[in-house]
PDB file of C-alpha atoms in Angstrom:
ATOM      1  CA  ASP A  69     -33.292 -69.777 -20.997  1.00 46.00           C
ATOM      2  CA  GLU A  70     -33.596 -66.496 -18.577  1.00 48.00           C
ATOM      3  CA  ALA A  71     -31.472 -68.013 -15.878  1.00 47.00           C
ATOM      4  CA  ARG A  72     -28.154 -68.786 -18.407  1.00 46.00           C
ATOM      5  CA  TYR A  73     -28.611 -65.231 -19.835  1.00 44.00           C
ATOM      6  CA  CYS A  74     -28.122 -64.031 -16.193  1.00 48.00           C
ATOM      7  CA  ILE A  75     -24.798 -66.661 -15.479  1.00 44.00           C
ATOM      8  CA  TYR A  76     -23.239 -65.142 -18.489  1.00 43.00           C
ATOM      9  CA  ARG A  77     -24.517 -61.253 -17.398  1.00 46.00           C
ATOM     10  CA  ASP A  78     -23.011 -61.402 -14.046  1.00 48.00           C
ATOM     11  CA  PHE A  79     -20.427 -64.194 -14.920  1.00 46.00           C
ATOM     12  CA  LEU A  80     -18.889 -62.472 -18.421  1.00 46.00           C
ATOM     13  CA  GLY A  81     -20.629 -59.052 -18.553  1.00 46.00           C
ATOM     14  CA  PRO A  82     -22.784 -58.114 -21.143  1.00 47.00           C
ATOM     15  CA  ILE A  83     -23.037 -59.699 -24.611  1.00 45.00           C
ATOM     16  CA  PRO A  84     -20.736 -58.407 -26.994  1.00 46.00           C
ATOM     17  CA  LYS A  85     -21.635 -56.395 -30.008  1.00 45.00           C
ATOM     18  CA  PHE A  86     -20.017 -56.914 -33.115  1.00 40.00           C
ATOM     19  CA  PRO A  87     -20.251 -54.468 -36.016  1.00 37.00           C
ATOM     20  CA  GLY A  88     -20.642 -55.726 -39.482  1.00 36.00           C
ATOM     21  CA  ASP A  89     -21.442 -59.216 -40.773  1.00 39.00           C
ATOM     22  CA  GLN A  90     -17.703 -60.628 -40.757  1.00 41.00           C
ATOM     23  CA  PHE A  91     -18.275 -61.285 -37.230  1.00 41.00           C
ATOM     24  CA  SER A  92     -21.507 -63.042 -37.651  1.00 46.00           C
ATOM     25  CA  HIS A  93     -19.358 -66.749 -37.669  1.00 59.00           C
ATOM     26  CA  PHE A  94     -16.745 -68.166 -35.254  1.00 66.00           C
ATOM     27  CA  PHE A  95     -14.896 -70.578 -37.414  1.00 73.00           C
ATOM     28  CA  ARG A  96     -18.164 -72.384 -38.850  1.00 78.00           C
ATOM     29  CA  ILE A  97     -20.332 -71.601 -35.968  1.00 82.00           C
ATOM     30  CA  ARG A  98     -22.732 -68.651 -35.766  1.00 84.00           C
ATOM     31  CA  ARG A  99     -22.234 -65.845 -33.119  1.00 85.00           C
ATOM     32  CA  GLN A 100     -25.263 -66.655 -31.134  1.00 87.00           C
ATOM     33  CA  ARG A 101     -24.413 -70.324 -31.090  1.00 89.00           C
ATOM     34  CA  PHE A 102     -21.146 -69.498 -29.558  1.00 90.00           C
ATOM     35  CA  ILE A 103     -22.635 -67.530 -26.935  1.00 89.00           C
ATOM     36  CA  LYS A 104     -25.036 -70.458 -26.332  1.00 91.00           C
ATOM     37  CA  LEU A 105     -21.781 -72.661 -26.112  1.00 91.00           C
ATOM     38  CA  MET A 106     -19.958 -70.190 -23.658  1.00 90.00           C
ATOM     39  CA  GLN A 107     -23.242 -69.850 -21.309  1.00 91.00           C
ATOM     40  CA  ASP A 108     -23.358 -73.656 -21.108  1.00 93.00           C
ATOM     41  CA  VAL A 109     -19.617 -74.068 -20.290  1.00 92.00           C
ATOM     42  CA  VAL A 110     -20.393 -71.816 -17.325  1.00 89.00           C
ATOM     43  CA  ALA A 111     -23.384 -73.398 -16.409  1.00 91.00           C
ATOM     44  CA  SER A 112     -21.551 -76.712 -16.041  1.00 90.00           C
ATOM     45  CA  GLY A 113     -19.348 -75.421 -13.497  1.00 88.00           C
ATOM     46  CA  ASP A 114     -15.899 -76.826 -14.554  1.00 88.00           C
ATOM     47  CA  LYS A 115     -13.199 -76.172 -12.503  1.00 88.00           C
ATOM     48  CA  PHE A 116     -11.030 -75.504 -15.738  1.00 88.00           C
ATOM     49  CA  TYR A 117     -13.210 -72.779 -17.057  1.00 88.00           C
ATOM     50  CA  ARG A 118     -14.773 -71.593 -13.732  1.00 81.00           C
ATOM     51  CA  ASP A 119     -12.103 -68.755 -13.071  1.00 75.00           C
ATOM     52  CA  ARG A 120     -12.095 -67.822 -16.561  1.00 74.00           C
ATOM     53  CA  ARG A 121     -13.585 -64.222 -17.237  1.00 69.00           C
ATOM     54  CA  GLY A 122     -14.687 -62.135 -20.197  1.00 67.00           C
ATOM     55  CA  PRO A 123     -12.037 -62.525 -23.039  1.00 77.00           C
ATOM     56  CA  ILE A 124      -9.832 -64.977 -21.533  1.00 85.00           C
ATOM     57  CA  LEU A 125     -12.915 -67.767 -21.310  1.00 88.00           C
ATOM     58  CA  GLU A 126     -13.547 -66.670 -25.255  1.00 88.00           C
ATOM     59  CA  ALA A 127      -9.690 -67.321 -26.193  1.00 89.00           C
ATOM     60  CA  MET A 128     -10.319 -70.836 -24.138  1.00 91.00           C
ATOM     61  CA  LEU A 129     -13.249 -71.627 -26.710  1.00 92.00           C
ATOM     62  CA  LEU A 130     -12.354 -69.846 -29.562  1.00 92.00           C
ATOM     63  CA  LEU A 131      -8.884 -71.388 -29.840  1.00 93.00           C
ATOM     64  CA  PRO A 132     -10.109 -75.122 -30.104  1.00 93.00           C
ATOM     65  CA  LEU A 133     -12.922 -74.171 -32.648  1.00 92.00           C
ATOM     66  CA  GLN A 134      -9.911 -72.505 -34.828  1.00 92.00           C
ATOM     67  CA  VAL A 135      -7.880 -75.785 -34.394  1.00 92.00           C
ATOM     68  CA  LEU A 136     -10.598 -77.815 -35.747  1.00 92.00           C
ATOM     69  CA  ALA A 137     -11.992 -75.548 -38.310  1.00 91.00           C
ATOM     70  CA  LEU A 138      -8.584 -75.122 -39.800  1.00 90.00           C
ATOM     71  CA  GLY A 139      -6.630 -78.461 -39.041  1.00 90.00           C
ATOM     72  CA  VAL A 140      -3.762 -76.810 -37.460  1.00 90.00           C
ATOM     73  CA  SER A 141      -1.927 -77.636 -34.095  1.00 89.00           C
ATOM     74  CA  PRO A 142      -2.724 -75.649 -31.236  1.00 91.00           C
ATOM     75  CA  SER A 143       1.018 -74.642 -30.848  1.00 90.00           C
ATOM     76  CA  SER A 144       0.278 -72.335 -34.309  1.00 91.00           C
ATOM     77  CA  LEU A 145      -1.987 -70.401 -32.593  1.00 90.00           C
ATOM     78  CA  CYS A 146      -0.583 -69.916 -29.079  1.00 88.00           C
ATOM     79  CA  HIS A 147       0.974 -66.360 -30.240  1.00 88.00           C
ATOM     80  CA  TYR A 148      -2.224 -65.350 -31.499  1.00 88.00           C
ATOM     81  CA  TYR A 149      -4.128 -66.140 -28.301  1.00 88.00           C
ATOM     82  CA  GLN A 150      -1.116 -65.013 -25.968  1.00 88.00           C
ATOM     83  CA  MET A 151      -1.020 -68.744 -24.409  1.00 88.00           C
ATOM     84  CA  SER A 152       1.790 -71.189 -23.838  1.00 90.00           C
ATOM     85  CA  ARG A 153       1.742 -74.302 -25.867  1.00 92.00           C
ATOM     86  CA  MET A 154       1.235 -76.201 -22.963  1.00 92.00           C
ATOM     87  CA  HIS A 155      -1.984 -74.102 -22.218  1.00 91.00           C
ATOM     88  CA  ALA A 156      -3.091 -74.210 -25.696  1.00 92.00           C
ATOM     89  CA  LYS A 157      -3.095 -77.937 -25.770  1.00 91.00           C
ATOM     90  CA  GLU A 158      -4.617 -78.496 -22.495  1.00 92.00           C
ATOM     91  CA  ALA A 159      -7.462 -76.114 -24.016  1.00 93.00           C
ATOM     92  CA  CYS A 160      -8.062 -78.109 -26.630  1.00 93.00           C
ATOM     93  CA  ASN A 161      -8.106 -81.124 -24.588  1.00 92.00           C
ATOM     94  CA  ARG A 162     -10.778 -79.773 -21.946  1.00 93.00           C
ATOM     95  CA  PHE A 163     -12.838 -78.385 -24.937  1.00 94.00           C
ATOM     96  CA  ASP A 164     -13.148 -82.006 -26.199  1.00 92.00           C
ATOM     97  CA  VAL A 165     -14.550 -83.283 -22.723  1.00 92.00           C
ATOM     98  CA  ILE A 166     -16.411 -80.565 -22.096  1.00 94.00           C
ATOM     99  CA  VAL A 167     -18.500 -80.326 -25.029  1.00 94.00           C
ATOM    100  CA  PHE A 168     -18.706 -84.157 -25.117  1.00 92.00           C
ATOM    101  CA  TRP A 169     -20.110 -84.159 -21.518  1.00 93.00           C
ATOM    102  CA  ILE A 170     -22.865 -81.304 -22.468  1.00 94.00           C
ATOM    103  CA  TYR A 171     -23.600 -82.444 -25.617  1.00 93.00           C
ATOM    104  CA  ASN A 172     -23.450 -85.986 -25.581  1.00 91.00           C
ATOM    105  CA  HIS A 173     -27.040 -86.837 -24.505  1.00 89.00           C
ATOM    106  CA  GLN A 174     -28.448 -84.991 -27.370  1.00 88.00           C
ATOM    107  CA  TYR A 175     -26.531 -85.334 -30.363  1.00 88.00           C
ATOM    108  CA  LEU A 176     -25.125 -88.632 -29.636  1.00 85.00           C
ATOM    109  CA  SER A 177     -28.573 -90.095 -28.644  1.00 87.00           C
ATOM    110  CA  GLN A 178     -30.267 -92.991 -30.386  1.00 87.00           C
ATOM    111  CA  PRO A 179     -33.889 -91.443 -32.183  1.00 92.00           C
ATOM    112  CA  THR A 180     -36.781 -91.568 -30.752  1.00 93.00           C
ATOM    113  CA  ALA A 181     -40.187 -92.780 -32.219  1.00 95.00           C
ATOM    114  CA  THR A 182     -40.980 -88.956 -32.872  1.00 95.00           C
ATOM    115  CA  ASP A 183     -37.182 -88.572 -34.685  1.00 95.00           C
ATOM    116  CA  LEU A 184     -38.156 -91.957 -36.614  1.00 96.00           C
ATOM    117  CA  LYS A 185     -41.163 -90.558 -37.966  1.00 95.00           C
ATOM    118  CA  ASN A 186     -40.044 -87.750 -39.041  1.00 96.00           C
ATOM    119  CA  ILE A 187     -37.036 -88.939 -40.882  1.00 96.00           C
ATOM    120  CA  VAL A 188     -39.165 -91.643 -43.009  1.00 96.00           C
ATOM    121  CA  ALA A 189     -41.836 -88.608 -43.704  1.00 96.00           C
ATOM    122  CA  LEU A 190     -38.529 -86.694 -44.665  1.00 96.00           C
ATOM    123  CA  HIS A 191     -37.598 -89.655 -47.319  1.00 96.00           C
ATOM    124  CA  GLN A 192     -40.671 -90.159 -48.507  1.00 95.00           C
ATOM    125  CA  ARG A 193     -41.201 -86.429 -49.465  1.00 95.00           C
ATOM    126  CA  LYS A 194     -37.539 -86.144 -50.953  1.00 95.00           C
ATOM    127  CA  HIS A 195     -36.793 -89.513 -52.111  1.00 95.00           C
ATOM    128  CA  LYS A 196     -40.001 -91.081 -52.575  1.00 91.00           C
ATOM    129  CA  GLY A 197     -39.411 -94.046 -50.840  1.00 88.00           C
ATOM    130  CA  PRO A 198     -41.620 -95.174 -47.913  1.00 92.00           C
ATOM    131  CA  GLY A 199     -39.760 -96.876 -44.789  1.00 94.00           C
ATOM    132  CA  LEU A 200     -36.189 -95.343 -45.666  1.00 95.00           C
ATOM    133  CA  MET A 201     -34.293 -94.725 -42.598  1.00 95.00           C
ATOM    134  CA  GLY A 202     -30.955 -93.257 -44.339  1.00 95.00           C
ATOM    135  CA  SER A 203     -28.218 -93.889 -45.849  1.00 97.00           C
ATOM    136  CA  LEU A 204     -24.852 -95.950 -44.204  1.00 97.00           C
ATOM    137  CA  ASP A 205     -21.520 -95.889 -45.555  1.00 96.00           C
ATOM    138  CA  CYS A 206     -17.730 -95.618 -44.375  1.00 96.00           C
ATOM    139  CA  THR A 207     -14.990 -92.891 -44.328  1.00 95.00           C
ATOM    140  CA  HIS A 208     -11.132 -93.092 -43.380  1.00 95.00           C
ATOM    141  CA  LEU A 209      -9.372 -90.459 -41.592  1.00 95.00           C
ATOM    142  CA  VAL A 210      -5.705 -90.376 -42.250  1.00 95.00           C
ATOM    143  CA  TRP A 211      -3.543 -90.792 -39.377  1.00 95.00           C
ATOM    144  CA  LYS A 212      -0.202 -89.428 -39.727  1.00 92.00           C
ATOM    145  CA  ASN A 213       1.074 -90.012 -36.371  1.00 91.00           C
ATOM    146  CA  CYS A 214       0.076 -93.611 -36.092  1.00 93.00           C
ATOM    147  CA  PRO A 215       2.583 -95.795 -33.625  1.00 92.00           C
ATOM    148  CA  LYS A 216       4.793 -97.946 -35.514  1.00 92.00           C
ATOM    149  CA  ALA A 217       3.441-100.792 -33.840  1.00 92.00           C
ATOM    150  CA  TRP A 218       0.081-100.311 -35.068  1.00 93.00           C
ATOM    151  CA  GLU A 219       0.710 -99.452 -38.634  1.00 92.00           C
ATOM    152  CA  GLY A 220       0.010-103.123 -40.332  1.00 91.00           C
ATOM    153  CA  SER A 221      -3.696-102.785 -38.331  1.00 92.00           C
ATOM    154  CA  PHE A 222      -4.045 -99.517 -39.519  1.00 94.00           C
ATOM    155  CA  LYS A 223      -3.142 -99.555 -43.207  1.00 93.00           C
ATOM    156  CA  GLY A 224      -5.734-100.867 -45.667  1.00 87.00           C
ATOM    157  CA  LYS A 225      -6.660-100.156 -48.882  1.00 84.00           C
ATOM    158  CA  GLU A 226      -5.884 -96.204 -48.878  1.00 83.00           C
ATOM    159  CA  LYS A 227      -2.122 -97.360 -48.556  1.00 87.00           C
ATOM    160  CA  LYS A 228      -2.134 -95.132 -45.312  1.00 92.00           C
ATOM    161  CA  THR A 229      -2.592 -95.631 -42.026  1.00 95.00           C
ATOM    162  CA  THR A 230      -6.323 -94.276 -41.301  1.00 96.00           C
ATOM    163  CA  ILE A 231      -9.199 -94.486 -39.260  1.00 96.00           C
ATOM    164  CA  VAL A 232     -12.688 -95.615 -40.117  1.00 96.00           C
ATOM    165  CA  LEU A 233     -15.798 -93.571 -39.032  1.00 96.00           C
ATOM    166  CA  GLU A 234     -19.153 -95.618 -39.869  1.00 96.00           C
ATOM    167  CA  ALA A 235     -22.064 -93.189 -39.922  1.00 96.00           C
ATOM    168  CA  ALA A 236     -25.515 -93.348 -41.463  1.00 96.00           C
ATOM    169  CA  CYS A 237     -27.757 -89.735 -41.882  1.00 96.00           C
ATOM    170  CA  ASP A 238     -30.507 -88.235 -43.653  1.00 95.00           C
ATOM    171  CA  TYR A 239     -31.449 -86.437 -46.136  1.00 96.00           C
ATOM    172  CA  ASN A 240     -30.400 -83.427 -44.307  1.00 95.00           C
ATOM    173  CA  HIS A 241     -26.878 -84.358 -43.378  1.00 94.00           C
ATOM    174  CA  TYR A 242     -28.206 -84.983 -39.746  1.00 95.00           C
ATOM    175  CA  PHE A 243     -26.081 -88.322 -38.683  1.00 95.00           C
ATOM    176  CA  TRP A 244     -28.475 -90.384 -36.637  1.00 94.00           C
ATOM    177  CA  HIS A 245     -25.723 -93.178 -36.040  1.00 94.00           C
ATOM    178  CA  ALA A 246     -22.056 -92.851 -35.643  1.00 94.00           C
ATOM    179  CA  SER A 247     -19.235 -95.281 -34.673  1.00 93.00           C
ATOM    180  CA  PHE A 248     -15.758 -94.413 -34.676  1.00 93.00           C
ATOM    181  CA  GLY A 249     -12.031 -95.871 -34.255  1.00 92.00           C
ATOM    182  CA  TYR A 250     -12.027 -98.770 -36.252  1.00 94.00           C
ATOM    183  CA  PRO A 251      -8.548 -99.978 -37.853  1.00 95.00           C
ATOM    184  CA  GLY A 252      -8.054 -98.978 -41.491  1.00 94.00           C
ATOM    185  CA  SER A 253      -7.158-102.371 -42.368  1.00 94.00           C
ATOM    186  CA  LEU A 254     -10.777-103.597 -41.725  1.00 94.00           C
ATOM    187  CA  ASN A 255     -13.670-103.343 -44.451  1.00 92.00           C
ATOM    188  CA  ASP A 256     -17.284-102.155 -44.409  1.00 93.00           C
ATOM    189  CA  VAL A 257     -18.680-105.539 -43.573  1.00 94.00           C
ATOM    190  CA  ASN A 258     -15.934-106.290 -40.371  1.00 94.00           C
ATOM    191  CA  ILE A 259     -16.579-102.807 -39.003  1.00 95.00           C
ATOM    192  CA  LEU A 260     -20.249-103.717 -39.581  1.00 94.00           C
ATOM    193  CA  ARG A 261     -20.347-106.400 -37.490  1.00 93.00           C
ATOM    194  CA  PHE A 262     -19.004-104.525 -34.555  1.00 92.00           C
ATOM    195  CA  SER A 263     -21.322-101.403 -34.585  1.00 92.00           C
ATOM    196  CA  SER A 264     -24.299-100.673 -32.383  1.00 91.00           C
ATOM    197  CA  LEU A 265     -26.275-100.234 -35.273  1.00 92.00           C
ATOM    198  CA  TYR A 266     -25.702-104.030 -36.579  1.00 92.00           C
ATOM    199  CA  LYS A 267     -26.215-105.155 -32.859  1.00 92.00           C
ATOM    200  CA  SER A 268     -29.863-103.305 -32.964  1.00 92.00           C
ATOM    201  CA  PHE A 269     -30.883-105.002 -35.792  1.00 91.00           C
ATOM    202  CA  TYR A 270     -31.082-108.404 -33.645  1.00 89.00           C
ATOM    203  CA  ASN A 271     -32.014-106.939 -29.966  1.00 90.00           C
ATOM    204  CA  ASP A 272     -35.407-105.720 -31.243  1.00 86.00           C
ATOM    205  CA  SER A 273     -34.186-102.002 -30.025  1.00 91.00           C
ATOM    206  CA  LEU A 274     -35.052-100.938 -33.833  1.00 92.00           C
ATOM    207  CA  LYS A 275     -38.339-103.133 -33.815  1.00 93.00           C
ATOM    208  CA  ASN A 276     -39.973-101.795 -30.669  1.00 93.00           C
ATOM    209  CA  LEU A 277     -38.838 -98.202 -32.377  1.00 94.00           C
ATOM    210  CA  GLU A 278     -40.488 -98.865 -35.564  1.00 94.00           C
ATOM    211  CA  VAL A 279     -43.690-100.067 -33.665  1.00 93.00           C
ATOM    212  CA  ALA A 280     -43.932 -97.286 -31.327  1.00 94.00           C
ATOM    213  CA  ALA A 281     -43.302 -94.587 -34.486  1.00 94.00           C
ATOM    214  CA  GLY A 282     -45.940 -96.013 -36.366  1.00 93.00           C
ATOM    215  CA  VAL A 283     -43.896 -96.232 -39.589  1.00 94.00           C
ATOM    216  CA  VAL A 284     -44.769 -99.970 -40.317  1.00 92.00           C
ATOM    217  CA  PRO A 285     -46.241-101.695 -41.934  1.00 92.00           C
ATOM    218  CA  TYR A 286     -46.144 -99.950 -45.368  1.00 92.00           C
ATOM    219  CA  SER A 287     -46.609-100.920 -48.586  1.00 91.00           C
ATOM    220  CA  ILE A 288     -44.297-100.800 -51.883  1.00 88.00           C
ATOM    221  CA  GLY A 289     -46.084-102.061 -55.121  1.00 84.00           C
ATOM    222  CA  ASN A 290     -48.441-104.687 -54.306  1.00 86.00           C
ATOM    223  CA  GLU A 291     -46.012-105.582 -51.725  1.00 90.00           C
ATOM    224  CA  LYS A 292     -46.116-105.035 -47.569  1.00 92.00           C
ATOM    225  CA  PHE A 293     -42.720-104.587 -45.328  1.00 93.00           C
ATOM    226  CA  ASP A 294     -42.941-104.434 -41.378  1.00 92.00           C
ATOM    227  CA  LYS A 295     -39.033-103.250 -41.314  1.00 93.00           C
ATOM    228  CA  VAL A 296     -37.309 -99.745 -42.271  1.00 95.00           C
ATOM    229  CA  PHE A 297     -34.089 -99.876 -44.462  1.00 95.00           C
ATOM    230  CA  PHE A 298     -31.136 -98.417 -45.155  1.00 97.00           C
ATOM    231  CA  LEU A 299     -29.605 -97.383 -48.746  1.00 97.00           C
ATOM    232  CA  THR A 300     -25.771 -99.357 -49.005  1.00 96.00           C
ATOM    233  CA  ASP A 301     -23.139 -99.933 -51.745  1.00 93.00           C
ATOM    234  CA  GLY A 302     -22.696-103.330 -53.230  1.00 91.00           C
ATOM    235  CA  ILE A 303     -20.119-104.496 -50.212  1.00 92.00           C
ATOM    236  CA  TYR A 304     -22.330-104.941 -47.685  1.00 95.00           C
ATOM    237  CA  PRO A 305     -24.102-108.044 -46.699  1.00 93.00           C
ATOM    238  CA  CYS A 306     -27.945-109.114 -47.996  1.00 92.00           C
ATOM    239  CA  LEU A 307     -29.968-107.960 -44.913  1.00 92.00           C
ATOM    240  CA  ASP A 308     -33.506-107.607 -44.942  1.00 91.00           C
ATOM    241  CA  ARG A 309     -32.541-103.725 -43.809  1.00 94.00           C
ATOM    242  CA  PHE A 310     -30.334-103.229 -46.684  1.00 96.00           C
ATOM    243  CA  VAL A 311     -31.129-102.100 -49.965  1.00 95.00           C
ATOM    244  CA  LYS A 312     -28.315-102.235 -52.644  1.00 95.00           C
ATOM    245  CA  PRO A 313     -28.218-101.707 -56.229  1.00 94.00           C
ATOM    246  CA  ILE A 314     -28.298-104.086 -58.674  1.00 93.00           C
ATOM    247  CA  ALA A 315     -24.920-105.234 -59.724  1.00 89.00           C
ATOM    248  CA  ALA A 316     -25.450-105.708 -63.757  1.00 89.00           C
ATOM    249  CA  PRO A 317     -29.229-104.140 -64.494  1.00 91.00           C
ATOM    250  CA  VAL A 318     -30.782-105.518 -67.342  1.00 92.00           C
ATOM    251  CA  GLU A 319     -34.174-104.516 -67.739  1.00 93.00           C
ATOM    252  CA  GLN A 320     -35.631-101.293 -67.489  1.00 95.00           C
ATOM    253  CA  GLN A 321     -37.120-101.506 -64.166  1.00 93.00           C
ATOM    254  CA  GLU A 322     -33.636-102.610 -63.078  1.00 94.00           C
ATOM    255  CA  LYS A 323     -32.252 -99.991 -64.553  1.00 95.00           C
ATOM    256  CA  ARG A 324     -34.613 -97.243 -62.965  1.00 95.00           C
ATOM    257  CA  PHE A 325     -34.269 -98.805 -59.626  1.00 94.00           C
ATOM    258  CA  THR A 326     -30.569 -98.845 -59.335  1.00 95.00           C
ATOM    259  CA  GLU A 327     -30.438 -94.992 -60.712  1.00 95.00           C
ATOM    260  CA  TRP A 328     -32.822 -94.437 -57.694  1.00 95.00           C
ATOM    261  CA  GLN A 329     -30.950 -96.146 -55.154  1.00 95.00           C
ATOM    262  CA  GLU A 330     -27.788 -94.551 -56.563  1.00 94.00           C
ATOM    263  CA  ARG A 331     -29.288 -91.279 -56.536  1.00 95.00           C
ATOM    264  CA  ALA A 332     -30.382 -91.053 -53.123  1.00 95.00           C
ATOM    265  CA  ARG A 333     -27.557 -92.790 -51.461  1.00 95.00           C
ATOM    266  CA  LYS A 334     -25.489 -89.576 -52.569  1.00 95.00           C
ATOM    267  CA  ASP A 335     -27.043 -88.210 -49.139  1.00 96.00           C
ATOM    268  CA  ILE A 336     -24.251 -90.108 -47.087  1.00 96.00           C
ATOM    269  CA  GLU A 337     -21.689 -88.796 -49.322  1.00 95.00           C
ATOM    270  CA  ARG A 338     -22.492 -85.443 -49.609  1.00 96.00           C
ATOM    271  CA  ALA A 339     -22.497 -85.114 -45.714  1.00 96.00           C
ATOM    272  CA  PHE A 340     -19.109 -86.523 -45.397  1.00 96.00           C
ATOM    273  CA  GLY A 341     -17.860 -84.069 -47.848  1.00 94.00           C
ATOM    274  CA  VAL A 342     -19.886 -81.279 -45.768  1.00 93.00           C
ATOM    275  CA  TRP A 343     -18.276 -82.556 -42.845  1.00 94.00           C
ATOM    276  CA  LYS A 344     -14.876 -82.604 -43.833  1.00 93.00           C
ATOM    277  CA  ASN A 345     -14.829 -79.483 -45.769  1.00 91.00           C
ATOM    278  CA  SER A 346     -16.476 -77.396 -42.722  1.00 89.00           C
ATOM    279  CA  TRP A 347     -13.596 -78.912 -40.155  1.00 91.00           C
ATOM    280  CA  HIS A 348     -10.293 -79.670 -41.617  1.00 92.00           C
ATOM    281  CA  PHE A 349      -9.245 -81.237 -38.894  1.00 92.00           C
ATOM    282  CA  VAL A 350     -10.893 -84.443 -40.501  1.00 92.00           C
ATOM    283  CA  GLN A 351      -9.674 -83.723 -43.967  1.00 91.00           C
ATOM    284  CA  HIS A 352      -6.148 -82.977 -43.382  1.00 92.00           C
ATOM    285  CA  PRO A 353      -3.990 -85.964 -41.641  1.00 93.00           C
ATOM    286  CA  ILE A 354      -4.345 -85.933 -37.998  1.00 91.00           C
ATOM    287  CA  HIS A 355      -1.181 -85.011 -35.976  1.00 88.00           C
ATOM    288  CA  LEU A 356      -2.419 -86.624 -32.137  1.00 87.00           C
ATOM    289  CA  LEU A 357      -1.135 -89.765 -31.080  1.00 88.00           C
ATOM    290  CA  ASN A 358      -3.854 -91.064 -28.818  1.00 88.00           C
ATOM    291  CA  ILE A 359      -6.769 -92.381 -30.571  1.00 88.00           C
ATOM    292  CA  GLN A 360      -9.246 -91.499 -27.712  1.00 87.00           C
ATOM    293  CA  GLN A 361      -8.478 -87.791 -27.982  1.00 86.00           C
ATOM    294  CA  ILE A 362      -8.878 -88.134 -31.560  1.00 90.00           C
ATOM    295  CA  GLY A 363     -12.424 -89.871 -31.069  1.00 87.00           C
TER     296      GLY A 363
END
């Protein structure tokens, strides 16, 4: 951290002081985290940002953040940041690349044994359910400028061209699994068969992680279980690792279980809602043409 601070000081000048609390956030990101982002970008040595200094570098990073937070096109902000349309678009493209390159190994990695142990302990405290890994579901993002030749594949139950994100999160809305880019005509079961999570069920990677974390075996009532599980809705297949609600509960015990399952599975619904309300880029129809850029 000291080395990065020296890089920031020598390359960008002193860390700016912002009066008042109204400047404590930069488009959904706290000021301290934005300064950390600037330090990491400078330390990466990327040639696009190498010759940018002071306010110019801040504009290169603030513009794409504002585009993601407000869900607008880069051209609508180019006059505010004193850039050409081509330069504003390039700043957004480079921002996606550099952020992915810097933080991919930290935020898009599989959970470690310590992570899994903490996740299971968290859900034990919050939901009173041992062995709970998280909640799994899919959400659709509207793709406005989908090519005409692809509309048949990307138009499903939403009656619009959409791209599907499959994700699993914990109680704190942290996404431990994310798989994106599926056509909207696929349902949750089809998407599951293509995802890396489904493969981990059969290649023993999740099983080895459970053993290393020491979260199995565990007991529920008088029965022992040797696999962690996810909460899903009724469309998912009947696998050992999926716990679904009872479609038509009759007995009081079945009703209590279904009520608990539906209440605990709200974690993923809240996580999608918080994500879309914080970053309007995914809440509004997406105007980009390239699906790799959207991903």
